[in-house]
JSON list of C-alpha atoms in Angstrom, two decimals:
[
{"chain": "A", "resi": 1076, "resn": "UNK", "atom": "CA", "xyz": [-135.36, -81.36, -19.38]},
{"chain": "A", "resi": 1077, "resn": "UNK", "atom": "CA", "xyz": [-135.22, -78.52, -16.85]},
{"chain": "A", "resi": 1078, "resn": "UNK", "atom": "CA", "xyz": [-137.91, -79.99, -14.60]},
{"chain": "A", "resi": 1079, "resn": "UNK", "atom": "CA", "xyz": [-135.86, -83.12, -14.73]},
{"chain": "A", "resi": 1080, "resn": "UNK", "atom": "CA", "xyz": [-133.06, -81.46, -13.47]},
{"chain": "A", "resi": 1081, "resn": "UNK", "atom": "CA", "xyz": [-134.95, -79.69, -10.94]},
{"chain": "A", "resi": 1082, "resn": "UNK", "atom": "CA", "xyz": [-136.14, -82.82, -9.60]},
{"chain": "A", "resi": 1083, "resn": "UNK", "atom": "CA", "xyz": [-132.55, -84.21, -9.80]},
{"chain": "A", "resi": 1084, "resn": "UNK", "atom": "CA", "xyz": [-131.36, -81.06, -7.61]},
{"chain": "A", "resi": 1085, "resn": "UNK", "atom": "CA", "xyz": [-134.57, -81.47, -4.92]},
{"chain": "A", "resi": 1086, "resn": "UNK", "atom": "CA", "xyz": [-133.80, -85.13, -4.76]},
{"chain": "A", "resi": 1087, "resn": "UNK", "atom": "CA", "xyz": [-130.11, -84.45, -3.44]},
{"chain": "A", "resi": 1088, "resn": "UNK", "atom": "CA", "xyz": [-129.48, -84.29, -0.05]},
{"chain": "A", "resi": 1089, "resn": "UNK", "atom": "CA", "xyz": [-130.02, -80.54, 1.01]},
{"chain": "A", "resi": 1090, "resn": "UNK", "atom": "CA", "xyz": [-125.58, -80.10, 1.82]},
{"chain": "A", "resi": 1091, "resn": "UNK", "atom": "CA", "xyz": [-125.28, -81.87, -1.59]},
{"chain": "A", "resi": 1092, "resn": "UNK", "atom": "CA", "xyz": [-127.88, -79.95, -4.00]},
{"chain": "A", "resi": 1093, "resn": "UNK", "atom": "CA", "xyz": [-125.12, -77.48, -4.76]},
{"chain": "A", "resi": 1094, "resn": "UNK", "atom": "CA", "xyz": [-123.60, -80.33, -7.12]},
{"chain": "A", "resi": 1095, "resn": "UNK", "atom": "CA", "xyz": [-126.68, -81.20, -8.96]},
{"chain": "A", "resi": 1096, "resn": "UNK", "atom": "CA", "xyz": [-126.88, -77.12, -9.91]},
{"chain": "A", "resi": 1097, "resn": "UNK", "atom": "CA", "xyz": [-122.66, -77.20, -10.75]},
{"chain": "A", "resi": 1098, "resn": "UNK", "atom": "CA", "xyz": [-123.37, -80.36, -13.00]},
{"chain": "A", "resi": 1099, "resn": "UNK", "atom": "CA", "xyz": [-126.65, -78.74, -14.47]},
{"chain": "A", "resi": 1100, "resn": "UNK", "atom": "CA", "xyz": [-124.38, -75.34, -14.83]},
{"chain": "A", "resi": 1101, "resn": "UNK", "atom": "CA", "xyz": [-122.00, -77.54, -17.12]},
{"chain": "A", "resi": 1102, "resn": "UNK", "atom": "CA", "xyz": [-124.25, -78.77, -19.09]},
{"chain": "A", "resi": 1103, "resn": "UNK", "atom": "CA", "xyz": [-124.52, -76.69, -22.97]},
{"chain": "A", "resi": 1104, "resn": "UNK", "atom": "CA", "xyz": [-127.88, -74.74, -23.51]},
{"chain": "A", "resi": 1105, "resn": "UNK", "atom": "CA", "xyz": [-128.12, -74.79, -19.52]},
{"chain": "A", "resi": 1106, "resn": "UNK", "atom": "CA", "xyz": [-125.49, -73.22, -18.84]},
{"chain": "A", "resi": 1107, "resn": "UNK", "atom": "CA", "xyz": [-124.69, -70.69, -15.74]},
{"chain": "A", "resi": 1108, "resn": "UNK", "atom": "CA", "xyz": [-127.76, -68.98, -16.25]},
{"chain": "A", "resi": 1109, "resn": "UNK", "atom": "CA", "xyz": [-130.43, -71.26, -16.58]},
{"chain": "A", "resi": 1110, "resn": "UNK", "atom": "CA", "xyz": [-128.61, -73.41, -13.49]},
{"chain": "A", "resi": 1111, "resn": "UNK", "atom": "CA", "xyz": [-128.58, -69.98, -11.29]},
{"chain": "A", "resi": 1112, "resn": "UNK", "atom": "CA", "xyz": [-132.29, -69.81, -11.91]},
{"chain": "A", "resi": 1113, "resn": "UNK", "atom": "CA", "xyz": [-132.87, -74.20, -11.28]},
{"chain": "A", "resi": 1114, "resn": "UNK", "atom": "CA", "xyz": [-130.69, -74.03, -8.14]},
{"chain": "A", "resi": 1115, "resn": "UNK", "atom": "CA", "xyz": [-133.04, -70.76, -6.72]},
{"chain": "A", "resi": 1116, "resn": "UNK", "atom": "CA", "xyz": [-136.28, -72.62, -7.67]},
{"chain": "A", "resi": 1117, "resn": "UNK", "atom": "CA", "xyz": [-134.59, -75.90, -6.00]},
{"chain": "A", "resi": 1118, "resn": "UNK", "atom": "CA", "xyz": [-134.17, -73.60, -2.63]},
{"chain": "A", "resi": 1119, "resn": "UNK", "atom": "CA", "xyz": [-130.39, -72.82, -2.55]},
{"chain": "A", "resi": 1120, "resn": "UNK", "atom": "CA", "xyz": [-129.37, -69.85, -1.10]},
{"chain": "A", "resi": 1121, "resn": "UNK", "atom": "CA", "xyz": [-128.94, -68.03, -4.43]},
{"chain": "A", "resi": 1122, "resn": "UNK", "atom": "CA", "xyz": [-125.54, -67.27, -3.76]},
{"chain": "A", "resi": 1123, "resn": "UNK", "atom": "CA", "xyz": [-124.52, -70.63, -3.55]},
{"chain": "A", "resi": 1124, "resn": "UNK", "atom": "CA", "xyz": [-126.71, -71.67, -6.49]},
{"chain": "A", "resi": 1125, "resn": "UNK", "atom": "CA", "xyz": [-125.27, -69.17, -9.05]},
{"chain": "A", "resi": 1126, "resn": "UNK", "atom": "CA", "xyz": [-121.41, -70.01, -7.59]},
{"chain": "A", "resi": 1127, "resn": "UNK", "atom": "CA", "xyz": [-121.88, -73.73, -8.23]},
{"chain": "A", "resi": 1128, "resn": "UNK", "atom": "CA", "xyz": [-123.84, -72.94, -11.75]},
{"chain": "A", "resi": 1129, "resn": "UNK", "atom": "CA", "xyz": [-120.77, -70.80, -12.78]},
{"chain": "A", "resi": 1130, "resn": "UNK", "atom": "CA", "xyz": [-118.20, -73.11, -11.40]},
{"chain": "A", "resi": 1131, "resn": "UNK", "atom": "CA", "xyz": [-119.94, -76.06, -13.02]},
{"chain": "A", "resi": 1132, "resn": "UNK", "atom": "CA", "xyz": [-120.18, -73.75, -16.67]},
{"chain": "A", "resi": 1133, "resn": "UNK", "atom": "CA", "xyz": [-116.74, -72.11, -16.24]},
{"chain": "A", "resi": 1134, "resn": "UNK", "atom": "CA", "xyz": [-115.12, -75.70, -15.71]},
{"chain": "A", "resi": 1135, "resn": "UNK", "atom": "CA", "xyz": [-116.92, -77.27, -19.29]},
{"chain": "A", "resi": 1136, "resn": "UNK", "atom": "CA", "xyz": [-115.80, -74.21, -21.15]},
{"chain": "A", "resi": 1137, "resn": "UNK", "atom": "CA", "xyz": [-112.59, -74.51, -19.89]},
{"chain": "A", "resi": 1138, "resn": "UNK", "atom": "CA", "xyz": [-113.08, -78.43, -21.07]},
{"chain": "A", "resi": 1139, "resn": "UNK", "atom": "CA", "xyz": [-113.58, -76.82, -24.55]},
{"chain": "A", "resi": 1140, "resn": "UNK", "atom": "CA", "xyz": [-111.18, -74.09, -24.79]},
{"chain": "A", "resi": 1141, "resn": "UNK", "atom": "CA", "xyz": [-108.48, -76.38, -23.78]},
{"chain": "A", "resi": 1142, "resn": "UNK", "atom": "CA", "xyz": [-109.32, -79.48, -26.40]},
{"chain": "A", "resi": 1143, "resn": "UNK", "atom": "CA", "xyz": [-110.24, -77.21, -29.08]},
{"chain": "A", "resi": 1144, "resn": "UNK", "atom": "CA", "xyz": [-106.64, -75.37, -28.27]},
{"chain": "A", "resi": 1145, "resn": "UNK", "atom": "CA", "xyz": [-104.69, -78.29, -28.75]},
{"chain": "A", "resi": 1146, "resn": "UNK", "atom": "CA", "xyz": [-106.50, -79.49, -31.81]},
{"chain": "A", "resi": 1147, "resn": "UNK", "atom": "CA", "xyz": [-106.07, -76.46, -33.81]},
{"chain": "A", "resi": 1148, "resn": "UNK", "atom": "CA", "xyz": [-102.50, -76.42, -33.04]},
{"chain": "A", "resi": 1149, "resn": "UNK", "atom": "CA", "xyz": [-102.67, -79.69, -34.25]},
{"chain": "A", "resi": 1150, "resn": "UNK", "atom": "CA", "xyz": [-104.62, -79.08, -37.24]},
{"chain": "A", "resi": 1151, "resn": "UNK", "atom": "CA", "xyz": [-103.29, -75.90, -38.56]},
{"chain": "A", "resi": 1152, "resn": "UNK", "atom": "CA", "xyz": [-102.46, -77.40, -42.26]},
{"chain": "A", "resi": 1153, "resn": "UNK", "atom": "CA", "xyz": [-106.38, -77.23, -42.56]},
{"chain": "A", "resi": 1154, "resn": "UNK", "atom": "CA", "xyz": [-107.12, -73.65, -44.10]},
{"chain": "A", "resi": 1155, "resn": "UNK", "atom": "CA", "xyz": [-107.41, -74.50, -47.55]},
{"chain": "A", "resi": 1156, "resn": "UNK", "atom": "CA", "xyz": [-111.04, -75.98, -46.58]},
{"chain": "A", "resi": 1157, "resn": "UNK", "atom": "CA", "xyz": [-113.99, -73.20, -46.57]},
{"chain": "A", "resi": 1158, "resn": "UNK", "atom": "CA", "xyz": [-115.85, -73.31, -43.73]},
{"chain": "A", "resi": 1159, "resn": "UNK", "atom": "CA", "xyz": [-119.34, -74.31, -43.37]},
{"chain": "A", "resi": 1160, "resn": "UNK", "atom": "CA", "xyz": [-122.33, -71.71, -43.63]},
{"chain": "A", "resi": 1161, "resn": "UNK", "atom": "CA", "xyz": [-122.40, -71.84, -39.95]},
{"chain": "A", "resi": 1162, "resn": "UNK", "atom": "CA", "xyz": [-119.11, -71.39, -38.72]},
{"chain": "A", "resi": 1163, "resn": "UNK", "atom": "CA", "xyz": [-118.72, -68.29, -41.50]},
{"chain": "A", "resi": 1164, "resn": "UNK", "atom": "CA", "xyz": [-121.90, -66.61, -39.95]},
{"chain": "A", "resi": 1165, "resn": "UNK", "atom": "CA", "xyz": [-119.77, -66.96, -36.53]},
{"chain": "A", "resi": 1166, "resn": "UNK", "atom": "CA", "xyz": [-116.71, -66.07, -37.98]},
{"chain": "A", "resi": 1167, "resn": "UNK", "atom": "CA", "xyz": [-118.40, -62.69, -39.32]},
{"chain": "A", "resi": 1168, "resn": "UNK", "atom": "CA", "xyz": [-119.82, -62.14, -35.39]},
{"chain": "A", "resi": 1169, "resn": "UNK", "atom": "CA", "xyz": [-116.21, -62.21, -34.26]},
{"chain": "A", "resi": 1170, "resn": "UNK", "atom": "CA", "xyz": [-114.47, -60.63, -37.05]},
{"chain": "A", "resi": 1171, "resn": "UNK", "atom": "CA", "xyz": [-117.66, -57.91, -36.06]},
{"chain": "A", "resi": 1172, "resn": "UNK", "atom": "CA", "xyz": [-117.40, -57.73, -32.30]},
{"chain": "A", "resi": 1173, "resn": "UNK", "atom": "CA", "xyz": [-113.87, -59.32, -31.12]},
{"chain": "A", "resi": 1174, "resn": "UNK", "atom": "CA", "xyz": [-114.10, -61.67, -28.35]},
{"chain": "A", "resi": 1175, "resn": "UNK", "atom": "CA", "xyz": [-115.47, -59.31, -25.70]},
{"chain": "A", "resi": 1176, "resn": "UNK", "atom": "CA", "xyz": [-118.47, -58.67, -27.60]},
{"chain": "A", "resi": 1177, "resn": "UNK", "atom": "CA", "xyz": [-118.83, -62.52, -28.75]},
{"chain": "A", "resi": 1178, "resn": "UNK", "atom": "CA", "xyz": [-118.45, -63.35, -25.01]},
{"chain": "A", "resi": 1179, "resn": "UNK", "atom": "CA", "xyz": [-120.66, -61.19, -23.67]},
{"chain": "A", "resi": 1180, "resn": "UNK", "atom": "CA", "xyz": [-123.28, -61.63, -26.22]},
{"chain": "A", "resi": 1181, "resn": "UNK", "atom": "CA", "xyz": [-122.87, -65.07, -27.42]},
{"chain": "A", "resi": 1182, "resn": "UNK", "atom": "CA", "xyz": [-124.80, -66.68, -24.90]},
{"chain": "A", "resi": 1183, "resn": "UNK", "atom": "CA", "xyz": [-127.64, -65.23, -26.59]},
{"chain": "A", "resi": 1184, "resn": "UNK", "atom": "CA", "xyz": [-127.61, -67.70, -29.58]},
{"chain": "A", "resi": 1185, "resn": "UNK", "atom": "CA", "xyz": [-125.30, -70.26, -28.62]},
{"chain": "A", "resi": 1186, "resn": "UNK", "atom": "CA", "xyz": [-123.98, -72.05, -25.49]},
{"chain": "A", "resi": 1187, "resn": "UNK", "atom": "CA", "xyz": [-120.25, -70.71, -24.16]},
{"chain": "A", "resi": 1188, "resn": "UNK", "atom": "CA", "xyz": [-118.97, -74.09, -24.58]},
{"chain": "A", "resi": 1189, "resn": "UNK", "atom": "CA", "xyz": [-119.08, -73.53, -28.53]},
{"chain": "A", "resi": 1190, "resn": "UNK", "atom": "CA", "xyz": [-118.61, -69.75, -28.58]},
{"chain": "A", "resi": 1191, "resn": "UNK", "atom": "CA", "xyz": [-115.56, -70.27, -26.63]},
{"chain": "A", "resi": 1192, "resn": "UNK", "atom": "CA", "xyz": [-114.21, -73.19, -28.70]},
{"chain": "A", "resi": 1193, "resn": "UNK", "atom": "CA", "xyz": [-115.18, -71.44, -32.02]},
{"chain": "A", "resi": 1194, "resn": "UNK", "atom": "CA", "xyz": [-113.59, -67.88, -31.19]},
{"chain": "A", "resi": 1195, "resn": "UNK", "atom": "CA", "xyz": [-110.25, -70.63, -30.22]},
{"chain": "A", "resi": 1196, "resn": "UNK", "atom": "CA", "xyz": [-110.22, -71.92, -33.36]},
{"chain": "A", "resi": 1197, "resn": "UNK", "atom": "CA", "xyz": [-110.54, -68.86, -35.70]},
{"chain": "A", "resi": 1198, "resn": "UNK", "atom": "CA", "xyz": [-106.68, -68.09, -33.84]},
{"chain": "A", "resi": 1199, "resn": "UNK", "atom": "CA", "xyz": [-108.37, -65.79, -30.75]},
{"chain": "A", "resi": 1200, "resn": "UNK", "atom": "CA", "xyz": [-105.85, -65.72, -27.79]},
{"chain": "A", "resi": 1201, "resn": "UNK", "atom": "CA", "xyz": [-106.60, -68.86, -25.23]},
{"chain": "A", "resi": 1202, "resn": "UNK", "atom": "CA", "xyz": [-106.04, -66.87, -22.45]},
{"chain": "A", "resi": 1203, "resn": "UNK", "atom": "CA", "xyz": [-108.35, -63.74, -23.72]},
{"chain": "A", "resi": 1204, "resn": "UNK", "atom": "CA", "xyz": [-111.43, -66.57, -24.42]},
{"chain": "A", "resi": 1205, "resn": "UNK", "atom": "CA", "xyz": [-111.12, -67.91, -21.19]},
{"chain": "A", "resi": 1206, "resn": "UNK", "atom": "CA", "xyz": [-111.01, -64.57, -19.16]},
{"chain": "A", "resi": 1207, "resn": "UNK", "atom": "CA", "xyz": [-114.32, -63.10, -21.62]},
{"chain": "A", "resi": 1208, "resn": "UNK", "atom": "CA", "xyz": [-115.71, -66.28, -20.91]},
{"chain": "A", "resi": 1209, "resn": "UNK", "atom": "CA", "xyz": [-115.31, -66.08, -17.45]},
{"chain": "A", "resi": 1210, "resn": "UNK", "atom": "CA", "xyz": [-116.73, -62.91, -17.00]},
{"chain": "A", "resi": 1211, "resn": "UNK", "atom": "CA", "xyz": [-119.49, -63.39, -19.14]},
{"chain": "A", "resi": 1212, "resn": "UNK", "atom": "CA", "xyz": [-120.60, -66.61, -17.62]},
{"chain": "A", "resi": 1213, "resn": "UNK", "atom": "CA", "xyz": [-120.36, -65.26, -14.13]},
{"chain": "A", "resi": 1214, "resn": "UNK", "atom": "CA", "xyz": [-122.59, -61.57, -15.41]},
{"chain": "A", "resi": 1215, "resn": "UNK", "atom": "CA", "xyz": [-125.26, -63.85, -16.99]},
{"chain": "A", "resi": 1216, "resn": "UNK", "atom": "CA", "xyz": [-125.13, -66.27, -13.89]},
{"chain": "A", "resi": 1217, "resn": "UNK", "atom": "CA", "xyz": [-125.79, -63.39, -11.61]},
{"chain": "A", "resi": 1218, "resn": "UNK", "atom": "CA", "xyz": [-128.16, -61.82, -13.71]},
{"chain": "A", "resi": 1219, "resn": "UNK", "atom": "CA", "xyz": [-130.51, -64.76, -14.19]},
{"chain": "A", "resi": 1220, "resn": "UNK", "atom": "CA", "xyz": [-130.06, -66.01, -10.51]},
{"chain": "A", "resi": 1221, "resn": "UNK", "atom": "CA", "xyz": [-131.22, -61.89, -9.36]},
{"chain": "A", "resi": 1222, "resn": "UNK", "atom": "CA", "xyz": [-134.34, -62.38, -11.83]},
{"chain": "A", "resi": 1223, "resn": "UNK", "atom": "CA", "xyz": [-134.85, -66.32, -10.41]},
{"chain": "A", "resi": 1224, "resn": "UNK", "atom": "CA", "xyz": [-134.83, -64.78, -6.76]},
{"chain": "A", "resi": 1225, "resn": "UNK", "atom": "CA", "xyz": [-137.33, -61.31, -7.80]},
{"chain": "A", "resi": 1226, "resn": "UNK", "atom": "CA", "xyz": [-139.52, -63.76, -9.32]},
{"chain": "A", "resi": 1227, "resn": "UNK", "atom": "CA", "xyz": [-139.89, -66.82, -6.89]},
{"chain": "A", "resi": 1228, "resn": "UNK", "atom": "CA", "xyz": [-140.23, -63.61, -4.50]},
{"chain": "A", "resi": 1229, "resn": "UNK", "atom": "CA", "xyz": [-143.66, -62.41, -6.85]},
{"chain": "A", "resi": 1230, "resn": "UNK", "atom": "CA", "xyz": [-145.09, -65.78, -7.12]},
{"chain": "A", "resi": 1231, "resn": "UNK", "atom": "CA", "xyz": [-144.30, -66.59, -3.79]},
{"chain": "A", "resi": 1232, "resn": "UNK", "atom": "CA", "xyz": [-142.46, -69.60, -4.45]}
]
C-alpha cells in the first residue's frame, strides 16, 4: 500500500505532490507519520512533506472528533450497554493516562482518527482531543519526517 502511494505522490506533478502526501497523511494507519516519511522518499522538501502529512491527518481527525461529537450527544441514552472487550481495554488506557498521554501515545497502537473519536465518546472535552491531537500528530509527523530525511541521507537516496 505504501509503495502505491509513493508512486501516486512521484506521479503528481512536482508543485502538486504536496497533495498526494496531505491525502496519504489523512488516510488511518498512514497517518502524519508514515506520510512525513512517503513525501521525503517522494523528494519533497521535508518541510513541506511533513506540513501537508499533518494538515492532511489533522483535517480527518478533526472529521472524526466532530461526527463522533455530535453522535454521542445524540446517543447519550446508550450507557446501559457494556462495551465491547475492545473499547473497555481503551477505556482503561484513558481512565490510565488522560487524554495527553492517550494522544501522545496512542499512535502507537491505533490510528488518531479512532483514538481521538474514542477518547470523544467516553465524555473527554472536544476541544482538549483536538488540541492533544494536534500536537501529537504534528510531534510524530516531525519525528518520522527527521528519521525519513537521516535515513534517505545514509542510504543515499
Amino acid at each position: 500500500m505504501i509503495e502505491n502511494l509513493q508512486s501516486f505522490t512521484e506521479s503528481l506533478p512536482p508543485l502538486l505532490q504536496w497533495v498526494g502526501v496531505m491525502l496519504a497523511g489523512a488516510i488511518p494507519f498512514v497517518e502524519s507519520y508514515t506520510g512525513s516519511v512517503l513525501g521525503v522518499l517522494a523528494g519533497l522538501n521535508p518541510v513541506v512533506a511533513v506540513a501537508a502529512a499533518v494538515v492532511g491527518n489533522v483535517i480527518s481527525m478533526l472529521i472524526f472528533v466532530l461526527t463522533t461529537s455530535r453522535v454521542r450527544t445524540a446517543a447519550v441514552t446508550r450507557r446501559g450497554k457494556p462495551d465491547s472487550p475492545r473499547r473497555a481495554k481503551l477505556r482503561e488506557r484513558f481512565d490510565r493516562f488522560g487524554v495527553p498521554g492517550v494522544s501522545l501515545l496512542g499512535q502507537t497502537v491505533l490510528p488518531s482518527q479512532i483514538t481521538a473519536a474514542a477518547m470523544v465518546s467516553f465524555g473527554a472535552s472536544r476541544n482538549a482531543v483536538i488540541g492533544w491531537q494536534i500536537v501529537s500528530i504534528v510531534l510524530w509527523g516531525v519525528l518520522f519526517g527527521a528519521l525519513a530525511v537521516v535515513g534517505s541521507d545514509l542510504v543515499g537516496v
